[in-house]
Tab-separated table of C-alpha atoms in Angstrom:
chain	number	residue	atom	x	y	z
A	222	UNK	CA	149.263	-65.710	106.821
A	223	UNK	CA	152.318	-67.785	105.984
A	224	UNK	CA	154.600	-68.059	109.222
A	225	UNK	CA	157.516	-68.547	106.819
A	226	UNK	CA	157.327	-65.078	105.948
A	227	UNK	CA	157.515	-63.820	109.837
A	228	UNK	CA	160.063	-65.855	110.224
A	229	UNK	CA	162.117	-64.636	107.145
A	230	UNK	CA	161.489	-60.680	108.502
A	231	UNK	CA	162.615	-61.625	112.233
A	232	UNK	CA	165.394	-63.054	110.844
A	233	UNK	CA	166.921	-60.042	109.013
A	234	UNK	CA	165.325	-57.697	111.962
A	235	UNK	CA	168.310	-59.271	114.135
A	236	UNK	CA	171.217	-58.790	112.304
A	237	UNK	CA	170.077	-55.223	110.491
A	238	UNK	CA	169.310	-54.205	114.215
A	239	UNK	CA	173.032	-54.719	115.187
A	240	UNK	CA	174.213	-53.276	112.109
A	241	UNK	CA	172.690	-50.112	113.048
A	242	UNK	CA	173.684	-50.399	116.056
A	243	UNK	CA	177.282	-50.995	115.484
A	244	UNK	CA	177.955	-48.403	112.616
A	245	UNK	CA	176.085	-45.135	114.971
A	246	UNK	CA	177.283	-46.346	118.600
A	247	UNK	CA	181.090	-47.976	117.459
A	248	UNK	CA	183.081	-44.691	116.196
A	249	UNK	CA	181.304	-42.752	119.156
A	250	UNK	CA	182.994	-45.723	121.339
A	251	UNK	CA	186.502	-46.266	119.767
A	252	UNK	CA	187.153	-42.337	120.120
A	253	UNK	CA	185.844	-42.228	123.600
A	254	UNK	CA	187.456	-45.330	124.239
A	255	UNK	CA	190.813	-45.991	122.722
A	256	UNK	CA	190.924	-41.988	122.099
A	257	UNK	CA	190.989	-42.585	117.969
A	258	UNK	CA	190.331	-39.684	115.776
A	259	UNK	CA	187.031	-40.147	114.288
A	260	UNK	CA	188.365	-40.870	110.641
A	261	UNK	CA	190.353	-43.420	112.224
A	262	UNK	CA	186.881	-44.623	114.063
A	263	UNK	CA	184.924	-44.401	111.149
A	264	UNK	CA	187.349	-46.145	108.888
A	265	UNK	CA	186.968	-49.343	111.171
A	266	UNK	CA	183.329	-49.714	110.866
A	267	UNK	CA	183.826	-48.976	107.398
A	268	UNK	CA	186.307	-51.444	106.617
A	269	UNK	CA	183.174	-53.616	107.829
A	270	UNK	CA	181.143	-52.623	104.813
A	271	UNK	CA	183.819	-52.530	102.799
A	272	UNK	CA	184.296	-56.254	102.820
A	273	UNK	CA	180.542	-57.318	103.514
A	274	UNK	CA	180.034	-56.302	99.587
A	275	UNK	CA	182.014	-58.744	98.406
A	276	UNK	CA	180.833	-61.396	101.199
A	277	UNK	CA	177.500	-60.990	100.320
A	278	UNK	CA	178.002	-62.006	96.844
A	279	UNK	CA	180.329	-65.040	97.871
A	280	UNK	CA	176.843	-65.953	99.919
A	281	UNK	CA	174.832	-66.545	96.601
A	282	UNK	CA	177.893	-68.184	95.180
A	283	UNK	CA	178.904	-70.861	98.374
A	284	UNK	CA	175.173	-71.389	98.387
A	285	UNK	CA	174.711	-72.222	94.631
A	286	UNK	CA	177.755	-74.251	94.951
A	287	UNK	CA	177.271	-76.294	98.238
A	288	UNK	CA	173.102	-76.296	97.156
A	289	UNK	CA	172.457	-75.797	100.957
A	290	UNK	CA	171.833	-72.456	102.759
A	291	UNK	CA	171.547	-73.352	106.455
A	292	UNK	CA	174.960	-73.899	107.027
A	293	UNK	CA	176.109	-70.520	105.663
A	294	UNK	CA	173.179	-68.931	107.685
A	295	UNK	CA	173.811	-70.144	110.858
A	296	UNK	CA	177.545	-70.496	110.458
A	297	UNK	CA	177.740	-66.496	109.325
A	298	UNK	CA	175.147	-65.824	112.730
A	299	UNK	CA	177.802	-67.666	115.234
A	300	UNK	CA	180.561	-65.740	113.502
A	301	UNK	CA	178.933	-62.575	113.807
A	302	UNK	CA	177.981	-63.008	117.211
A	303	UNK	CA	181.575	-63.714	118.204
A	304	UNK	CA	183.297	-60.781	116.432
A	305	UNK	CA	180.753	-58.690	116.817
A	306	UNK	CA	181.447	-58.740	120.952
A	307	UNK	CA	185.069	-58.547	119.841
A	308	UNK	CA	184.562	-54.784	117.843
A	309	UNK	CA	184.028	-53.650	121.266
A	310	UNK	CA	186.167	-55.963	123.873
A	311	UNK	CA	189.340	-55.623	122.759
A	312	UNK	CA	191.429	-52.390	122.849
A	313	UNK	CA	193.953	-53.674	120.025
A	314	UNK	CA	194.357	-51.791	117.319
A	315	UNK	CA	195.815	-55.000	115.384
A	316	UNK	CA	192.809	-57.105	116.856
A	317	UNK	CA	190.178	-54.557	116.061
A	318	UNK	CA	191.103	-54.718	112.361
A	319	UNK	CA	190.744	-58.685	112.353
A	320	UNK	CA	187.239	-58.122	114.082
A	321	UNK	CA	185.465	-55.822	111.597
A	322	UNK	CA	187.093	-58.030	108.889
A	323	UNK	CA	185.416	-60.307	109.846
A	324	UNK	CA	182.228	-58.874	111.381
A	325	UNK	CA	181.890	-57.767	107.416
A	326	UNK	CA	181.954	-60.691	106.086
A	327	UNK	CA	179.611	-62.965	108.929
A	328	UNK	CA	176.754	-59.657	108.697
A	329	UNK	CA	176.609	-59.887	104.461
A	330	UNK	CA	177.394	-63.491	103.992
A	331	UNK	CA	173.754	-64.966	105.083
A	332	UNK	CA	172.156	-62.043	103.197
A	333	UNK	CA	171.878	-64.024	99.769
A	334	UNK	CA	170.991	-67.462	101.141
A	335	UNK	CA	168.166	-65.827	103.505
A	336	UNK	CA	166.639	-63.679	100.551
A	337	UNK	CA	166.643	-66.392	98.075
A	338	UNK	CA	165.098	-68.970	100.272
A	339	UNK	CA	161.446	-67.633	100.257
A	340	UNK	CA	161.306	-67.746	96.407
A	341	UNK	CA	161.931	-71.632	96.499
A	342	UNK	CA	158.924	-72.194	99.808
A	343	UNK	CA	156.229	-74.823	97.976
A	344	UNK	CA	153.757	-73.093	96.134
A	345	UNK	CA	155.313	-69.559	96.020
A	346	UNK	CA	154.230	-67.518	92.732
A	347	UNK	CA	155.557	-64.283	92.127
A	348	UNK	CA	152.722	-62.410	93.043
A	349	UNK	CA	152.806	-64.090	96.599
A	350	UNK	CA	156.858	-63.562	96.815
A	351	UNK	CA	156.223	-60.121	96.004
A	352	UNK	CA	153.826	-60.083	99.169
A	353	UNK	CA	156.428	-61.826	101.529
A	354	UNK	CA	159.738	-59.699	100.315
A	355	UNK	CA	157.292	-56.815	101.343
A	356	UNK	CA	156.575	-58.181	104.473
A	357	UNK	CA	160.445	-59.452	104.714
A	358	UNK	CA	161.531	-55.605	104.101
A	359	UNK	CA	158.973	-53.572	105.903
A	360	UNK	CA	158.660	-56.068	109.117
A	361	UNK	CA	162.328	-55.906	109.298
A	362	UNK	CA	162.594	-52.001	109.136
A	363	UNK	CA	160.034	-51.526	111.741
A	364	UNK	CA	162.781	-53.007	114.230
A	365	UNK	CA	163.003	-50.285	116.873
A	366	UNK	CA	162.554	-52.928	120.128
A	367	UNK	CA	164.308	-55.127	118.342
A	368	UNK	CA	167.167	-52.457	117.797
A	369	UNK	CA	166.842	-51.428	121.872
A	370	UNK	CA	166.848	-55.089	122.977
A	371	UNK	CA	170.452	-54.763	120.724
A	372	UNK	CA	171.301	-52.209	122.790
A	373	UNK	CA	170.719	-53.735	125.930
A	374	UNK	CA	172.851	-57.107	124.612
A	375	UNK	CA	175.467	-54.807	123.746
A	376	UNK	CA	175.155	-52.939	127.329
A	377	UNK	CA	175.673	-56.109	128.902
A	378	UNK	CA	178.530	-57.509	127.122
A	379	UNK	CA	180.270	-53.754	127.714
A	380	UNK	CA	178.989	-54.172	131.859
A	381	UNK	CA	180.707	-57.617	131.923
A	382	UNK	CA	184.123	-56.322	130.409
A	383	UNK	CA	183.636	-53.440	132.495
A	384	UNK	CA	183.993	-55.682	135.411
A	385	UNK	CA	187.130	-57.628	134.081
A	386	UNK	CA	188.961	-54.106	133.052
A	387	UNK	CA	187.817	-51.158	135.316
A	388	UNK	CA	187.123	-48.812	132.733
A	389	UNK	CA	186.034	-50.378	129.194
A	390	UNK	CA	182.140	-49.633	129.650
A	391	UNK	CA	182.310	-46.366	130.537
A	392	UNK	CA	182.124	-44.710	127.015
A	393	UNK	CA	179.345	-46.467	126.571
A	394	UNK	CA	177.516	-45.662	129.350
A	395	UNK	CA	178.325	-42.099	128.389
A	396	UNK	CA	176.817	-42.820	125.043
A	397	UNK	CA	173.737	-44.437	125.941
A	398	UNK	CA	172.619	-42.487	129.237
C-alpha cells in the first residue's frame, strides 16, 4: 500500500538488472570482441565485484558521515551509467580496467544508503519494514522486462558505436540474436 516501498524495489530492479546483464553478456563480448581468453574476460567483470565489496561498505560509512543519502544515490547512478557504456565502448585494455573499477564501485556504493532508507520512512515498525524489505527483495527479483528493456539500452548503445567503428556491435548481435 505504501508507494515508498514500490519505489524502493524499482529502484534496485534497475541497477540488479544491469548487473546481470553485464556479468552473463560482458565476457561473452570481450572474447568475441577484443579476442580475450575467457579468464582474461571473466577477470574484468570480476575485478567489478571485487571492488563493489568494499564500495558498498564505504556507502553506509559516506552516508553515516555526510547524514545524507541522495547524493551518494544519485551520484553512484550517473557514475554507473557512464562507465557502465564504457565496459563495452572502448577496446582498451588499459581503459577497460579503469571502467570496471569503477563500474564496481558506482553499482555497490548506493546499495547501503537505498536499503537503510526505508527503516527511517515515518511510522515504520519492524513488522512493517519486514513487509517492505520483502517487497524491496522479491519485486526486485521478479525483474525479467526490466532485465530485457537492459538489454535493449545496452543494444542501442552497442548499434550507435557500431556506427562510429564498423565492427564493435557485432559480437553482440551474435550474442543476443
Amino acid at each position: 500500500r505504501s508507494p515508498e516501498t514500490w519505489y524502493l524495489a524499482f529502484g534496485f530492479a534497475g541497477p540488479l538488472s544491469l548487473y546481470l546483464v553485464f556479468n552473463t553478456w560482458l565476457p561473452t563480448f570481450y572474447q568475441q570482441s577484443l579476442g580475450l581468453p575467457a579468464a582474461q574476460a571473466s577477470q574484468l567483470t570480476g575485478l567489478a565485484n571485487l571492488v563493489g565489496i568494499p564500495a558498498a561498505i564505504a556507502g553506509g560509512l559516506l552516508t553515516r558521515r555526510s547524514g545524507r543519502r541522495r547524493p551518494w544515490i544519485w551520484g553512484s547512478g550517473l557514475v554507473l551509467c557512464l562507465s557502465g557504456f564504457g565496459l563495452f565502448l572502448t577496446r582498451d585494455l588499459l581503459w577497460l580496467t579503469g571502467f570496471a573499477v569503477v563500474y564496481g564501485v558506482s553499482i555497490f556504493l548506493w546499495v547501503s544508503p537505498l536499503l537503510t532508507l526505508a527503516m527511517e520512512l515515518p511510522g515504520m515498525t519492524p513488522t512493517r519494514l519486514s513487509l517492505v524489505m520483502g517487497v524491496f527483495f522479491g519485486g526486485s527479483q521478479r525483474h525479467l522486462a526490466l532485465q530485457e528493456l537492459t538489454v535493449v539500452v545496452v543494444a542501442v548503445g552497442v548499434a550507435g558505436a557500431q556506427q562510429i567503428d564498423g565492427n564493435a556491435g557485432a559480437p553482440f548481435v551474435e550474442v543476443a540474436g
